[in-house]
Every structure is written in C-alpha cells, then in structure tokens.
Amino acid sequence: LVLQPIDPEGQPSGRTLVPVDAVGGGVGEVVLFLPGKEASFPFYPVEVPADAGIVGIVDHWDLG
C-alpha cells in the first residue's frame, strides 16, 4: 500500500508514506494511521520497514 495523508477537506497534505496494514484497509478507503517505527509492532517479532501503520478504517466523516 501507499498512503497519502489528507487535510479535513480531503485534499492531499504532506508526503506519501509506505504503511503496514493490520486492519485490512483497501484501495481508495480513508484510514487512520500512526506514523513512526511503532507501526510495525503488530507484526512483532518480524521488523517490517514502514513509515506508518494503518490502525482503523473510517466509516463516516462529518465536519458539520
């Protein structure tokens, strides 16, 4: 996967990241992620090279 952070309006924001995915996010889904080495902890004892870890899938997004 490749992850593009977005701002509250849904526009690209920041650099593209290479995440690991422990929750099964798919192409085009909005996800929650955590940056950093801790992203690989769900895959312990294997140390996976990653910039971020996907920790949730967004079902609904309301800025109201």
PQR file of N, CA, C, O and H, with PARSE charges and radii, in Angstrom:
ATOM      1  N   LEU A   1       0.823  -1.191   0.000 -0.4000 1.5000
ATOM      2  CA  LEU A   1       0.000   0.000   0.000 -0.0000 2.0000
ATOM      3  C   LEU A   1       0.860   1.244   0.000  0.5500 1.7000
ATOM      4  O   LEU A   1       2.008   1.226   0.444 -0.5500 1.4000
ATOM      5  N   VAL A   2       0.291   2.319  -0.502 -0.4000 1.5000
ATOM      6  CA  VAL A   2       0.893   3.639  -0.425 -0.0000 2.0000
ATOM      7  C   VAL A   2      -0.177   4.544   0.180  0.5500 1.7000
ATOM      8  O   VAL A   2      -1.336   4.496  -0.231 -0.5500 1.4000
ATOM      9  H   VAL A   2      -0.641   2.333  -0.862  0.4000 1.0000
ATOM     10  N   LEU A   3       0.204   5.361   1.148 -0.4000 1.5000
ATOM     11  CA  LEU A   3      -0.754   6.177   1.878 -0.0000 2.0000
ATOM     12  C   LEU A   3      -0.478   7.655   1.634  0.5500 1.7000
ATOM     13  O   LEU A   3       0.653   8.113   1.798 -0.5500 1.4000
ATOM     14  H   LEU A   3       1.146   5.400   1.482  0.4000 1.0000
ATOM     15  N   GLN A   4      -1.504   8.397   1.243 -0.4000 1.5000
ATOM     16  CA  GLN A   4      -1.391   9.840   1.055 -0.0000 2.0000
ATOM     17  C   GLN A   4      -2.201  10.533   2.134  0.5500 1.7000
ATOM     18  O   GLN A   4      -3.430  10.480   2.098 -0.5500 1.4000
ATOM     19  H   GLN A   4      -2.422   8.024   1.109  0.4000 1.0000
ATOM     20  N   PRO A   5      -1.548  11.187   3.103 -0.5600 1.5000
ATOM     21  CA  PRO A   5      -2.305  11.942   4.113  0.2800 2.0000
ATOM     22  C   PRO A   5      -3.160  13.017   3.439  0.5500 1.7000
ATOM     23  O   PRO A   5      -2.789  13.566   2.402 -0.5500 1.4000
ATOM     24  N   ILE A   6      -4.317  13.306   4.054 -0.4000 1.5000
ATOM     25  CA  ILE A   6      -5.215  14.338   3.531 -0.0000 2.0000
ATOM     26  C   ILE A   6      -5.582  15.318   4.643  0.5500 1.7000
ATOM     27  O   ILE A   6      -5.470  15.006   5.829 -0.5500 1.4000
ATOM     28  H   ILE A   6      -4.618  12.860   4.896  0.4000 1.0000
ATOM     29  N   ASP A   7      -6.022  16.512   4.233 -0.4000 1.5000
ATOM     30  CA  ASP A   7      -6.468  17.518   5.197 -0.0000 2.0000
ATOM     31  C   ASP A   7      -7.969  17.338   5.463  0.5500 1.7000
ATOM     32  O   ASP A   7      -8.584  16.455   4.865 -0.5500 1.4000
ATOM     33  H   ASP A   7      -6.113  16.765   3.269  0.4000 1.0000
ATOM     34  N   PRO A   8      -8.575  18.144   6.338 -0.5600 1.5000
ATOM     35  CA  PRO A   8     -10.004  17.977   6.648  0.2800 2.0000
ATOM     36  C   PRO A   8     -10.937  18.110   5.437  0.5500 1.7000
ATOM     37  O   PRO A   8     -12.060  17.607   5.473 -0.5500 1.4000
ATOM     38  N   GLU A   9     -10.493  18.774   4.374 -0.4000 1.5000
ATOM     39  CA  GLU A   9     -11.306  18.904   3.176 -0.0000 2.0000
ATOM     40  C   GLU A   9     -11.090  17.747   2.197  0.5500 1.7000
ATOM     41  O   GLU A   9     -11.722  17.696   1.142 -0.5500 1.4000
ATOM     42  H   GLU A   9      -9.581  19.183   4.344  0.4000 1.0000
ATOM     43  N   GLY A  10     -10.202  16.826   2.549 -0.4000 1.5000
ATOM     44  CA  GLY A  10      -9.934  15.672   1.689 -0.0000 2.0000
ATOM     45  C   GLY A  10      -8.867  15.895   0.638  0.5500 1.7000
ATOM     46  O   GLY A  10      -8.708  15.071  -0.263 -0.5500 1.4000
ATOM     47  H   GLY A  10      -9.689  16.868   3.406  0.4000 1.0000
ATOM     48  N   GLN A  11      -8.132  16.994   0.733 -0.4000 1.5000
ATOM     49  CA  GLN A  11      -7.067  17.307  -0.225 -0.0000 2.0000
ATOM     50  C   GLN A  11      -5.730  16.738   0.259  0.5500 1.7000
ATOM     51  O   GLN A  11      -5.482  16.696   1.464 -0.5500 1.4000
ATOM     52  H   GLN A  11      -8.261  17.663   1.464  0.4000 1.0000
ATOM     53  N   PRO A  12      -4.863  16.298  -0.667 -0.5600 1.5000
ATOM     54  CA  PRO A  12      -3.556  15.761  -0.272  0.2800 2.0000
ATOM     55  C   PRO A  12      -2.784  16.737   0.607  0.5500 1.7000
ATOM     56  O   PRO A  12      -2.768  17.943   0.359 -0.5500 1.4000
ATOM     57  N   SER A  13      -2.139  16.188   1.648 -0.4000 1.5000
ATOM     58  CA  SER A  13      -1.392  17.005   2.594 -0.0000 2.0000
ATOM     59  C   SER A  13      -0.201  16.205   3.105  0.5500 1.7000
ATOM     60  O   SER A  13      -0.373  15.139   3.696 -0.5500 1.4000
ATOM     61  H   SER A  13      -2.152  15.209   1.850  0.4000 1.0000
ATOM     62  N   GLY A  14       0.987  16.708   2.884 -0.4000 1.5000
ATOM     63  CA  GLY A  14       2.173  16.005   3.375 -0.0000 2.0000
ATOM     64  C   GLY A  14       2.698  14.982   2.381  0.5500 1.7000
ATOM     65  O   GLY A  14       2.177  14.823   1.277 -0.5500 1.4000
ATOM     66  H   GLY A  14       1.127  17.574   2.404  0.4000 1.0000
ATOM     67  N   ARG A  15       3.751  14.294   2.815 -0.4000 1.5000
ATOM     68  CA  ARG A  15       4.426  13.346   1.922 -0.0000 2.0000
ATOM     69  C   ARG A  15       3.728  11.986   1.922  0.5500 1.7000
ATOM     70  O   ARG A  15       3.066  11.613   2.890 -0.5500 1.4000
ATOM     71  H   ARG A  15       4.174  14.423   3.712  0.4000 1.0000
ATOM     72  N   THR A  16       3.887  11.268   0.837 -0.4000 1.5000
ATOM     73  CA  THR A  16       3.350   9.924   0.697 -0.0000 2.0000
ATOM     74  C   THR A  16       4.115   8.986   1.624  0.5500 1.7000
ATOM     75  O   THR A  16       5.330   9.114   1.771 -0.5500 1.4000
ATOM     76  H   THR A  16       4.425  11.571   0.050  0.4000 1.0000
ATOM     77  N   LEU A  17       3.407   8.038   2.256 -0.4000 1.5000
ATOM     78  CA  LEU A  17       4.007   7.111   3.212 -0.0000 2.0000
ATOM     79  C   LEU A  17       3.838   5.665   2.748  0.5500 1.7000
ATOM     80  O   LEU A  17       2.925   5.349   1.985 -0.5500 1.4000
ATOM     81  H   LEU A  17       2.419   7.934   2.137  0.4000 1.0000
ATOM     82  N   VAL A  18       4.726   4.797   3.217 -0.4000 1.5000
ATOM     83  CA  VAL A  18       4.608   3.361   2.986 -0.0000 2.0000
ATOM     84  C   VAL A  18       4.175   2.746   4.309  0.5500 1.7000
ATOM     85  O   VAL A  18       4.987   2.627   5.226 -0.5500 1.4000
ATOM     86  H   VAL A  18       5.467   5.054   3.837  0.4000 1.0000
ATOM     87  N   PRO A  19       2.890   2.348   4.427 -0.5600 1.5000
ATOM     88  CA  PRO A  19       2.390   1.827   5.691  0.2800 2.0000
ATOM     89  C   PRO A  19       2.352   0.299   5.739  0.5500 1.7000
ATOM     90  O   PRO A  19       2.429  -0.372   4.709 -0.5500 1.4000
ATOM     91  N   VAL A  20       2.232  -0.229   6.947 -0.4000 1.5000
ATOM     92  CA  VAL A  20       1.829  -1.616   7.139 -0.0000 2.0000
ATOM     93  C   VAL A  20       0.360  -1.556   7.540  0.5500 1.7000
ATOM     94  O   VAL A  20      -0.083  -0.573   8.133 -0.5500 1.4000
ATOM     95  H   VAL A  20       2.170   0.316   7.783  0.4000 1.0000
ATOM     96  N   ASP A  21      -0.386  -2.591   7.223 -0.4000 1.5000
ATOM     97  CA  ASP A  21      -1.824  -2.575   7.460 -0.0000 2.0000
ATOM     98  C   ASP A  21      -2.232  -3.779   8.292  0.5500 1.7000
ATOM     99  O   ASP A  21      -2.148  -4.917   7.832 -0.5500 1.4000
ATOM    100  H   ASP A  21      -0.026  -3.390   6.741  0.4000 1.0000
ATOM    101  N   ALA A  22      -2.676  -3.523   9.524 -0.4000 1.5000
ATOM    102  CA  ALA A  22      -3.108  -4.591  10.414 -0.0000 2.0000
ATOM    103  C   ALA A  22      -4.626  -4.730  10.446  0.5500 1.7000
ATOM    104  O   ALA A  22      -5.143  -5.593  11.156 -0.5500 1.4000
ATOM    105  H   ALA A  22      -2.744  -2.598   9.897  0.4000 1.0000
ATOM    106  N   VAL A  23      -5.362  -3.892   9.685 -0.4000 1.5000
ATOM    107  CA  VAL A  23      -6.824  -3.906   9.766 -0.0000 2.0000
ATOM    108  C   VAL A  23      -7.523  -4.227   8.443  0.5500 1.7000
ATOM    109  O   VAL A  23      -8.747  -4.351   8.418 -0.5500 1.4000
ATOM    110  H   VAL A  23      -4.942  -3.190   9.109  0.4000 1.0000
ATOM    111  N   GLY A  24      -6.786  -4.364   7.360 -0.4000 1.5000
ATOM    112  CA  GLY A  24      -7.386  -4.744   6.090 -0.0000 2.0000
ATOM    113  C   GLY A  24      -7.966  -3.607   5.272  0.5500 1.7000
ATOM    114  O   GLY A  24      -8.969  -3.790   4.584 -0.5500 1.4000
ATOM    115  H   GLY A  24      -5.791  -4.263   7.381  0.4000 1.0000
ATOM    116  N   GLY A  25      -7.346  -2.430   5.338 -0.4000 1.5000
ATOM    117  CA  GLY A  25      -7.805  -1.306   4.523 -0.0000 2.0000
ATOM    118  C   GLY A  25      -7.592  -1.599   3.044  0.5500 1.7000
ATOM    119  O   GLY A  25      -6.673  -2.328   2.670 -0.5500 1.4000
ATOM    120  H   GLY A  25      -6.530  -2.281   5.898  0.4000 1.0000
ATOM    121  N   GLY A  26      -8.447  -1.027   2.213 -0.4000 1.5000
ATOM    122  CA  GLY A  26      -8.346  -1.272   0.779 -0.0000 2.0000
ATOM    123  C   GLY A  26      -8.065  -0.011  -0.012  0.5500 1.7000
ATOM    124  O   GLY A  26      -8.045   1.093   0.531 -0.5500 1.4000
ATOM    125  H   GLY A  26      -9.193  -0.435   2.516  0.4000 1.0000
ATOM    126  N   VAL A  27      -7.851  -0.192  -1.283 -0.4000 1.5000
ATOM    127  CA  VAL A  27      -7.565   0.920  -2.192 -0.0000 2.0000
ATOM    128  C   VAL A  27      -8.731   1.900  -2.180  0.5500 1.7000
ATOM    129  O   VAL A  27      -9.885   1.498  -2.329 -0.5500 1.4000
ATOM    130  H   VAL A  27      -7.868  -1.090  -1.724  0.4000 1.0000
ATOM    131  N   GLY A  28      -8.432   3.186  -2.003 -0.4000 1.5000
ATOM    132  CA  GLY A  28      -9.436   4.234  -2.035 -0.0000 2.0000
ATOM    133  C   GLY A  28     -10.145   4.489  -0.716  0.5500 1.7000
ATOM    134  O   GLY A  28     -10.936   5.428  -0.628 -0.5500 1.4000
ATOM    135  H   GLY A  28      -7.495   3.513  -1.882  0.4000 1.0000
ATOM    136  N   GLU A  29      -9.891   3.687   0.313 -0.4000 1.5000
ATOM    137  CA  GLU A  29     -10.538   3.902   1.610 -0.0000 2.0000
ATOM    138  C   GLU A  29      -9.811   4.978   2.404  0.5500 1.7000
ATOM    139  O   GLU A  29      -8.600   5.150   2.268 -0.5500 1.4000
ATOM    140  H   GLU A  29      -9.248   2.924   0.241  0.4000 1.0000
ATOM    141  N   VAL A  30     -10.556   5.700   3.233 -0.4000 1.5000
ATOM    142  CA  VAL A  30      -9.964   6.671   4.158 -0.0000 2.0000
ATOM    143  C   VAL A  30      -9.645   5.895   5.433  0.5500 1.7000
ATOM    144  O   VAL A  30     -10.507   5.204   5.977 -0.5500 1.4000
ATOM    145  H   VAL A  30     -11.540   5.561   3.344  0.4000 1.0000
ATOM    146  N   VAL A  31      -8.408   6.009   5.904 -0.4000 1.5000
ATOM    147  CA  VAL A  31      -7.963   5.241   7.065 -0.0000 2.0000
ATOM    148  C   VAL A  31      -7.329   6.147   8.112  0.5500 1.7000
ATOM    149  O   VAL A  31      -6.936   7.276   7.819 -0.5500 1.4000
ATOM    150  H   VAL A  31      -7.708   6.570   5.462  0.4000 1.0000
ATOM    151  N   LEU A  32      -7.236   5.640   9.331 -0.4000 1.5000
ATOM    152  CA  LEU A  32      -6.482   6.301  10.393 -0.0000 2.0000
ATOM    153  C   LEU A  32      -5.119   5.635  10.458  0.5500 1.7000
ATOM    154  O   LEU A  32      -5.014   4.416  10.323 -0.5500 1.4000
ATOM    155  H   LEU A  32      -7.555   4.722   9.569  0.4000 1.0000
ATOM    156  N   PHE A  33      -4.069   6.434  10.666 -0.4000 1.5000
ATOM    157  CA  PHE A  33      -2.737   5.848  10.717 -0.0000 2.0000
ATOM    158  C   PHE A  33      -1.902   6.506  11.801  0.5500 1.7000
ATOM    159  O   PHE A  33      -2.178   7.623  12.239 -0.5500 1.4000
ATOM    160  H   PHE A  33      -4.155   7.424  10.775  0.4000 1.0000
ATOM    161  N   LEU A  34      -0.881   5.787  12.216 -0.4000 1.5000
ATOM    162  CA  LEU A  34       0.107   6.304  13.162 -0.0000 2.0000
ATOM    163  C   LEU A  34       1.454   6.287  12.467  0.5500 1.7000
ATOM    164  O   LEU A  34       1.843   5.266  11.898 -0.5500 1.4000
ATOM    165  H   LEU A  34      -0.657   4.880  11.860  0.4000 1.0000
ATOM    166  N   PRO A  35       2.176   7.405  12.503 -0.5600 1.5000
ATOM    167  CA  PRO A  35       3.498   7.436  11.878  0.2800 2.0000
ATOM    168  C   PRO A  35       4.556   6.841  12.809  0.5500 1.7000
ATOM    169  O   PRO A  35       4.363   6.775  14.023 -0.5500 1.4000
ATOM    170  N   GLY A  36       5.674   6.409  12.222 -0.4000 1.5000
ATOM    171  CA  GLY A  36       6.821   6.004  13.006 -0.0000 2.0000
ATOM    172  C   GLY A  36       7.089   4.508  13.050  0.5500 1.7000
ATOM    173  O   GLY A  36       6.314   3.705  12.530 -0.5500 1.4000
ATOM    174  H   GLY A  36       5.830   6.463  11.235  0.4000 1.0000
ATOM    175  N   LYS A  37       8.197   4.153  13.678 -0.4000 1.5000
ATOM    176  CA  LYS A  37       8.648   2.769  13.790 -0.0000 2.0000
ATOM    177  C   LYS A  37       7.646   1.883  14.507  0.5500 1.7000
ATOM    178  O   LYS A  37       7.571   0.683  14.242 -0.5500 1.4000
ATOM    179  H   LYS A  37       8.826   4.806  14.100  0.4000 1.0000
ATOM    180  N   GLU A  38       6.877   2.468  15.411 -0.4000 1.5000
ATOM    181  CA  GLU A  38       5.893   1.702  16.171 -0.0000 2.0000
ATOM    182  C   GLU A  38       4.849   1.068  15.263  0.5500 1.7000
ATOM    183  O   GLU A  38       4.105   0.185  15.691 -0.5500 1.4000
ATOM    184  H   GLU A  38       6.937   3.443  15.626  0.4000 1.0000
ATOM    185  N   ALA A  39       4.793   1.513  14.016 -0.4000 1.5000
ATOM    186  CA  ALA A  39       3.836   0.974  13.054 -0.0000 2.0000
ATOM    187  C   ALA A  39       4.016  -0.518  12.844  0.5500 1.7000
ATOM    188  O   ALA A  39       3.055  -1.217  12.522 -0.5500 1.4000
ATOM    189  H   ALA A  39       5.397   2.230  13.669  0.4000 1.0000
ATOM    190  N   SER A  40       5.222  -1.012  13.017 -0.4000 1.5000
ATOM    191  CA  SER A  40       5.478  -2.430  12.764 -0.0000 2.0000
ATOM    192  C   SER A  40       5.209  -3.315  13.980  0.5500 1.7000
ATOM    193  O   SER A  40       5.341  -4.533  13.866 -0.5500 1.4000
ATOM    194  H   SER A  40       6.003  -0.444  13.278  0.4000 1.0000
ATOM    195  N   PHE A  41       4.839  -2.764  15.136 -0.4000 1.5000
ATOM    196  CA  PHE A  41       4.639  -3.563  16.346 -0.0000 2.0000
ATOM    197  C   PHE A  41       3.615  -4.693  16.192  0.5500 1.7000
ATOM    198  O   PHE A  41       3.835  -5.760  16.766 -0.5500 1.4000
ATOM    199  H   PHE A  41       4.731  -1.774  15.228  0.4000 1.0000
ATOM    200  N   PRO A  42       2.501  -4.525  15.449 -0.5600 1.5000
ATOM    201  CA  PRO A  42       1.568  -5.649  15.310  0.2800 2.0000
ATOM    202  C   PRO A  42       2.180  -6.868  14.621  0.5500 1.7000
ATOM    203  O   PRO A  42       1.631  -7.967  14.704 -0.5500 1.4000
ATOM    204  N   PHE A  43       3.309  -6.684  13.945 -0.4000 1.5000
ATOM    205  CA  PHE A  43       3.934  -7.778  13.213 -0.0000 2.0000
ATOM    206  C   PHE A  43       5.132  -8.378  13.952  0.5500 1.7000
ATOM    207  O   PHE A  43       5.867  -9.187  13.386 -0.5500 1.4000
ATOM    208  H   PHE A  43       3.756  -5.792  13.878  0.4000 1.0000
ATOM    209  N   TYR A  44       5.333  -7.981  15.223 -0.4000 1.5000
ATOM    210  CA  TYR A  44       6.419  -8.494  16.041 -0.0000 2.0000
ATOM    211  C   TYR A  44       6.358 -10.016  16.067  0.5500 1.7000
ATOM    212  O   TYR A  44       5.253 -10.550  16.172 -0.5500 1.4000
ATOM    213  H   TYR A  44       4.736  -7.324  15.683  0.4000 1.0000
ATOM    214  N   PRO A  45       7.451 -10.746  15.981 -0.5600 1.5000
ATOM    215  CA  PRO A  45       8.852 -10.354  16.100  0.2800 2.0000
ATOM    216  C   PRO A  45       9.508  -9.922  14.791  0.5500 1.7000
ATOM    217  O   PRO A  45      10.680  -9.545  14.793 -0.5500 1.4000
ATOM    218  N   VAL A  46       8.779  -9.966  13.668 -0.4000 1.5000
ATOM    219  CA  VAL A  46       9.350  -9.512  12.405 -0.0000 2.0000
ATOM    220  C   VAL A  46       9.366  -7.991  12.404  0.5500 1.7000
ATOM    221  O   VAL A  46       8.358  -7.355  12.710 -0.5500 1.4000
ATOM    222  H   VAL A  46       7.827 -10.272  13.666  0.4000 1.0000
ATOM    223  N   GLU A  47      10.511  -7.408  12.061 -0.4000 1.5000
ATOM    224  CA  GLU A  47      10.610  -5.949  11.987 -0.0000 2.0000
ATOM    225  C   GLU A  47      10.397  -5.526  10.542  0.5500 1.7000
ATOM    226  O   GLU A  47      11.253  -5.754   9.688 -0.5500 1.4000
ATOM    227  H   GLU A  47      11.331  -7.924  11.812  0.4000 1.0000
ATOM    228  N   VAL A  48       9.255  -4.911  10.275 -0.4000 1.5000
ATOM    229  CA  VAL A  48       8.868  -4.548   8.918 -0.0000 2.0000
ATOM    230  C   VAL A  48       9.296  -3.118   8.616  0.5500 1.7000
ATOM    231  O   VAL A  48       9.058  -2.226   9.430 -0.5500 1.4000
ATOM    232  H   VAL A  48       8.560  -4.726  10.969  0.4000 1.0000
ATOM    233  N   PRO A  49       9.929  -2.875   7.451 -0.5600 1.5000
ATOM    234  CA  PRO A  49      10.296  -1.499   7.095  0.2800 2.0000
ATOM    235  C   PRO A  49       9.055  -0.719   6.667  0.5500 1.7000
ATOM    236  O   PRO A  49       8.467  -1.010   5.625 -0.5500 1.4000
ATOM    237  N   ALA A  50       8.659   0.267   7.465 -0.4000 1.5000
ATOM    238  CA  ALA A  50       7.449   1.030   7.157 -0.0000 2.0000
ATOM    239  C   ALA A  50       7.539   2.429   7.754  0.5500 1.7000
ATOM    240  O   ALA A  50       8.241   2.651   8.740 -0.5500 1.4000
ATOM    241  H   ALA A  50       9.137   0.503   8.311  0.4000 1.0000
ATOM    242  N   ASP A  51       6.815   3.373   7.139 -0.4000 1.5000
ATOM    243  CA  ASP A  51       6.735   4.750   7.624 -0.0000 2.0000
ATOM    244  C   ASP A  51       5.576   4.949   8.596  0.5500 1.7000
ATOM    245  O   ASP A  51       5.603   5.852   9.432 -0.5500 1.4000
ATOM    246  H   ASP A  51       6.245   3.192   6.338  0.4000 1.0000
ATOM    247  N   ALA A  52       4.549   4.090   8.478 -0.4000 1.5000
ATOM    248  CA  ALA A  52       3.324   4.287   9.252 -0.0000 2.0000
ATOM    249  C   ALA A  52       2.581   2.967   9.390  0.5500 1.7000
ATOM    250  O   ALA A  52       2.881   1.989   8.706 -0.5500 1.4000
ATOM    251  H   ALA A  52       4.527   3.356   7.799  0.4000 1.0000
ATOM    252  N   GLY A  53       1.609   2.963  10.286 -0.4000 1.5000
ATOM    253  CA  GLY A  53       0.764   1.793  10.463 -0.0000 2.0000
ATOM    254  C   GLY A  53      -0.700   2.186  10.398  0.5500 1.7000
ATOM    255  O   GLY A  53      -1.125   3.120  11.079 -0.5500 1.4000
ATOM    256  H   GLY A  53       1.365   3.758  10.841  0.4000 1.0000
ATOM    257  N   ILE A  54      -1.472   1.483   9.588 -0.4000 1.5000
ATOM    258  CA  ILE A  54      -2.906   1.739   9.492 -0.0000 2.0000
ATOM    259  C   ILE A  54      -3.570   1.053  10.679  0.5500 1.7000
ATOM    260  O   ILE A  54      -3.405  -0.150  10.884 -0.5500 1.4000
ATOM    261  H   ILE A  54      -1.127   0.724   9.035  0.4000 1.0000
ATOM    262  N   VAL A  55      -4.329   1.833  11.467 -0.4000 1.5000
ATOM    263  CA  VAL A  55      -4.935   1.312  12.693 -0.0000 2.0000
ATOM    264  C   VAL A  55      -6.463   1.363  12.674  0.5500 1.7000
ATOM    265  O   VAL A  55      -7.100   0.893  13.616 -0.5500 1.4000
ATOM    266  H   VAL A  55      -4.462   2.810  11.301  0.4000 1.0000
ATOM    267  N   GLY A  56      -7.059   1.919  11.631 -0.4000 1.5000
ATOM    268  CA  GLY A  56      -8.512   1.981  11.558 -0.0000 2.0000
ATOM    269  C   GLY A  56      -8.979   2.392  10.181  0.5500 1.7000
ATOM    270  O   GLY A  56      -8.249   3.023   9.416 -0.5500 1.4000
ATOM    271  H   GLY A  56      -6.542   2.301  10.866  0.4000 1.0000
ATOM    272  N   ILE A  57     -10.227   2.016   9.878 -0.4000 1.5000
ATOM    273  CA  ILE A  57     -10.859   2.397   8.620 -0.0000 2.0000
ATOM    274  C   ILE A  57     -12.003   3.343   8.957  0.5500 1.7000
ATOM    275  O   ILE A  57     -12.815   3.049   9.834 -0.5500 1.4000
ATOM    276  H   ILE A  57     -10.820   1.504  10.499  0.4000 1.0000
ATOM    277  N   VAL A  58     -12.072   4.478   8.264 -0.4000 1.5000
ATOM    278  CA  VAL A  58     -13.099   5.489   8.534 -0.0000 2.0000
ATOM    279  C   VAL A  58     -14.397   5.085   7.833  0.5500 1.7000
ATOM    280  O   VAL A  58     -14.430   4.936   6.611 -0.5500 1.4000
ATOM    281  H   VAL A  58     -11.412   4.717   7.551  0.4000 1.0000
ATOM    282  N   ASP A  59     -15.472   4.909   8.622 -0.4000 1.5000
ATOM    283  CA  ASP A  59     -16.788   4.579   8.074 -0.0000 2.0000
ATOM    284  C   ASP A  59     -17.589   5.826   7.711  0.5500 1.7000
ATOM    285  O   ASP A  59     -18.331   5.829   6.729 -0.5500 1.4000
ATOM    286  H   ASP A  59     -15.445   5.031   9.614  0.4000 1.0000
ATOM    287  N   HIS A  60     -17.436   6.879   8.503 -0.4000 1.5000
ATOM    288  CA  HIS A  60     -18.212   8.100   8.286 -0.0000 2.0000
ATOM    289  C   HIS A  60     -17.366   9.296   8.704  0.5500 1.7000
ATOM    290  O   HIS A  60     -16.648   9.249   9.703 -0.5500 1.4000
ATOM    291  H   HIS A  60     -16.832   6.876   9.300  0.4000 1.0000
ATOM    292  N   TRP A  61     -17.462  10.362   7.927 -0.4000 1.5000
ATOM    293  CA  TRP A  61     -16.660  11.553   8.188 -0.0000 2.0000
ATOM    294  C   TRP A  61     -17.568  12.759   8.050  0.5500 1.7000
ATOM    295  O   TRP A  61     -18.078  13.027   6.962 -0.5500 1.4000
ATOM    296  H   TRP A  61     -18.045  10.400   7.116  0.4000 1.0000
ATOM    297  N   ASP A  62     -17.783  13.503   9.151 -0.4000 1.5000
ATOM    298  CA  ASP A  62     -18.686  14.643   9.155 -0.0000 2.0000
ATOM    299  C   ASP A  62     -17.983  15.842   9.785  0.5500 1.7000
ATOM    300  O   ASP A  62     -17.603  15.792  10.955 -0.5500 1.4000
ATOM    301  H   ASP A  62     -17.370  13.285  10.035  0.4000 1.0000
ATOM    302  N   LEU A  63     -17.810  16.905   9.027 -0.4000 1.5000
ATOM    303  CA  LEU A  63     -17.165  18.103   9.536 -0.0000 2.0000
ATOM    304  C   LEU A  63     -18.172  19.068  10.142  0.5500 1.7000
ATOM    305  O   LEU A  63     -17.786  20.093  10.704 -0.5500 1.4000
ATOM    306  H   LEU A  63     -18.119  16.946   8.077  0.4000 1.0000
ATOM    307  N   GLY A  64     -19.484  18.744  10.032 -0.4000 1.5000
ATOM    308  CA  GLY A  64     -20.601  19.549  10.461 -0.0000 2.0000
ATOM    309  C   GLY A  64     -20.414  20.314  11.677  0.5500 1.7000
ATOM    310  O   GLY A  64     -21.322  21.025  12.106 -0.5500 1.4000
ATOM    311  H   GLY A  64     -19.797  17.911   9.576  0.4000 1.0000
TER
END
